[in-house]
PDB file of C-alpha atoms in Angstrom:
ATOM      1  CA  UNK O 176     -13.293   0.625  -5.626  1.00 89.00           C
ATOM      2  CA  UNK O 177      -9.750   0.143  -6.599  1.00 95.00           C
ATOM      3  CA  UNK O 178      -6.836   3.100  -7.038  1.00 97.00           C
ATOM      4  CA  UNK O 179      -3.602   3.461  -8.131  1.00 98.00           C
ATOM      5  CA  UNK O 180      -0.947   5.200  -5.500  1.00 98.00           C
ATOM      6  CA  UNK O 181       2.744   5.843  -6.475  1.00 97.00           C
ATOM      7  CA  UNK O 182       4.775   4.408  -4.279  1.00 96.00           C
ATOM      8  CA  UNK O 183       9.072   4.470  -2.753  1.00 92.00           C
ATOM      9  CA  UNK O 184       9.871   0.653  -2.152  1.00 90.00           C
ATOM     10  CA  UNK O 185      13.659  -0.484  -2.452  1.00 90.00           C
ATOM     11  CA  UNK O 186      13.678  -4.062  -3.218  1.00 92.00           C
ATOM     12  CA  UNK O 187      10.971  -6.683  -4.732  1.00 94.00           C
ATOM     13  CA  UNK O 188      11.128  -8.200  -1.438  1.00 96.00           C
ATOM     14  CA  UNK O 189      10.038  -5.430   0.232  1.00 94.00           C
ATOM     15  CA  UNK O 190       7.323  -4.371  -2.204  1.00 96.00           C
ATOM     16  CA  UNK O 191       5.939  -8.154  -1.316  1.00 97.00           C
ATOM     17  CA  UNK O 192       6.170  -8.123   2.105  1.00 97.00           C
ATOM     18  CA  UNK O 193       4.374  -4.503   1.857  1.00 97.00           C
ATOM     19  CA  UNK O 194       1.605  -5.722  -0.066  1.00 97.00           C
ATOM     20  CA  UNK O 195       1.270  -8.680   2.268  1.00 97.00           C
ATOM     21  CA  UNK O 196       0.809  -6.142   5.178  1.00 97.00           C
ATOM     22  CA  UNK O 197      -1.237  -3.816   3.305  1.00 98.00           C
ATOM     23  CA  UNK O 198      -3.839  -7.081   2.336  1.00 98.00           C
ATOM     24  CA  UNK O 199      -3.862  -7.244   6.756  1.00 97.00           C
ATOM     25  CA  UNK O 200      -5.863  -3.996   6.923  1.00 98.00           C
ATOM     26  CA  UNK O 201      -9.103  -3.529   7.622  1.00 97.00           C
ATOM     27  CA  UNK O 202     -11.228  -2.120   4.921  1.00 98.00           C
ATOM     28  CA  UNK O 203      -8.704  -3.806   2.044  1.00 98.00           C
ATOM     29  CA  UNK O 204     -10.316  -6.375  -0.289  1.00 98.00           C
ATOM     30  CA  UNK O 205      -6.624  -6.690  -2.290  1.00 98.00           C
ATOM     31  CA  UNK O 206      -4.061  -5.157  -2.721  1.00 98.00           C
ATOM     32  CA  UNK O 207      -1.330  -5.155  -5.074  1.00 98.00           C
ATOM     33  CA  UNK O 208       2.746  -3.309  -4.928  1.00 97.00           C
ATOM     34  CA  UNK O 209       4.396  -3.901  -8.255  1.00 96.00           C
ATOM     35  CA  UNK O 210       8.445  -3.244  -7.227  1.00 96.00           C
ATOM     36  CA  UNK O 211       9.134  -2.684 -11.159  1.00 96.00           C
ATOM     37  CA  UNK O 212       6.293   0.223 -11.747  1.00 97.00           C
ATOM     38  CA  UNK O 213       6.789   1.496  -7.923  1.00 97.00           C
ATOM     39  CA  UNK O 214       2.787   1.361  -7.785  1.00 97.00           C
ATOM     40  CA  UNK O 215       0.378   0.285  -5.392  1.00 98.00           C
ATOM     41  CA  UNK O 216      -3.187  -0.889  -6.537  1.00 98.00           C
ATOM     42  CA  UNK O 217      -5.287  -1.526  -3.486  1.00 98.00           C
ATOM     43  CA  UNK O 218      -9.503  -2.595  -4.150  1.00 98.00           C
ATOM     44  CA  UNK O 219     -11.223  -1.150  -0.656  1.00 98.00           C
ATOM     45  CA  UNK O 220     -13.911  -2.646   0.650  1.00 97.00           C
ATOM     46  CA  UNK O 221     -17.530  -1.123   0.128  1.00 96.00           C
ATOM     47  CA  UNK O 222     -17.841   1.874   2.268  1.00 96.00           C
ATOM     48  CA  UNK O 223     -14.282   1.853   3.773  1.00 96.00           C
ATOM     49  CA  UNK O 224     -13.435   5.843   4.155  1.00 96.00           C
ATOM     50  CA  UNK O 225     -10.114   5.762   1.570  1.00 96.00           C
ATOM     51  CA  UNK O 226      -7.742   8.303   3.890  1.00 96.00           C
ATOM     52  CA  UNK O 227      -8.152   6.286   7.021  1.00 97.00           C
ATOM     53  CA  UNK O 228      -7.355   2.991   5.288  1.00 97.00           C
ATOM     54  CA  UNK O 229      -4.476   4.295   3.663  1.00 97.00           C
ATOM     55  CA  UNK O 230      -3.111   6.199   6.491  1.00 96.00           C
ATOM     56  CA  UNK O 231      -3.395   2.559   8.114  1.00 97.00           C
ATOM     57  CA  UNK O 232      -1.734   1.015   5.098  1.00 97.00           C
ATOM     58  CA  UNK O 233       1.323   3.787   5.165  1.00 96.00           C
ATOM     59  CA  UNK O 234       1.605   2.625   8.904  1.00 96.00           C
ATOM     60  CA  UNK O 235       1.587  -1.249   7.925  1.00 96.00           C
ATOM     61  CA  UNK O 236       4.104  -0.293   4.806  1.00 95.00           C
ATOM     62  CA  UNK O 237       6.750   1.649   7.268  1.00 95.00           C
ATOM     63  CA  UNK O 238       6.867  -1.497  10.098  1.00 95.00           C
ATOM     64  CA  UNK O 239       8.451  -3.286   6.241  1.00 92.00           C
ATOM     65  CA  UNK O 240      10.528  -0.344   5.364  1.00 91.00           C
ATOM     66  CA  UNK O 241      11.263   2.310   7.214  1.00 93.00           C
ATOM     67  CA  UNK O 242      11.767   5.377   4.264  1.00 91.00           C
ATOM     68  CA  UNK O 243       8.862   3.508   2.358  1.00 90.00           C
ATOM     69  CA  UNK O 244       7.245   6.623   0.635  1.00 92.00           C
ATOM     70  CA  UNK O 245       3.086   6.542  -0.361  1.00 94.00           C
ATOM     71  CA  UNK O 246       1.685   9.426  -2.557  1.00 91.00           C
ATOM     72  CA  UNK O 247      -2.090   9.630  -0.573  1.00 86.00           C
TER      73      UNK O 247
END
C-alpha cells in the first residue's frame, strides 16, 4: 500500500538522505522524497500498522534535519 505525505525538507540533499533513512525502517518496502514537490511516497509492507511506521520514519527524517516537517 503506498501514500502520499506532504512533507518540510530544505535542500535536495536532504530530501535524499531522508528518503535513504526512511527506506531503513522496518515495515517500508520504498520509499520516495521528491525535494521539488516537497512529497513523500512511501509503499509499506503488507500488514505494517501505517502510524507506527511513520512515527518511526518522522524519527529517522529528524536525525537528517532537524525542523524536517511530515503531515501524518
Amino acid at each position: 500500500m503506498a501514500k502520499t505525505y506532504e512533507i518540510e525538507v530544505d535542500c535536495a540533499n536532504c530530501a535524499n538522505l531522508m528518503e535513504e533513512a526512511t527506506k531503513n525502517v522496518d515495515g517500508i518496502k520504498a520509499a520516495t522524497v521528491n525535494f521539488m514537490t516537497q512529497k513523500m511516497i512511501v509503499d509499506f509492507e503488507d500488514g505494517a500498522d501505517e502510524k507506527k511506521v511513520m512515527k518511526a520514519v518522522l524519527k529517522a527524517c529528524k536525525k537528517v534535519e532537524p525542523d524536517c516537517e511530515i503531515e501524518l
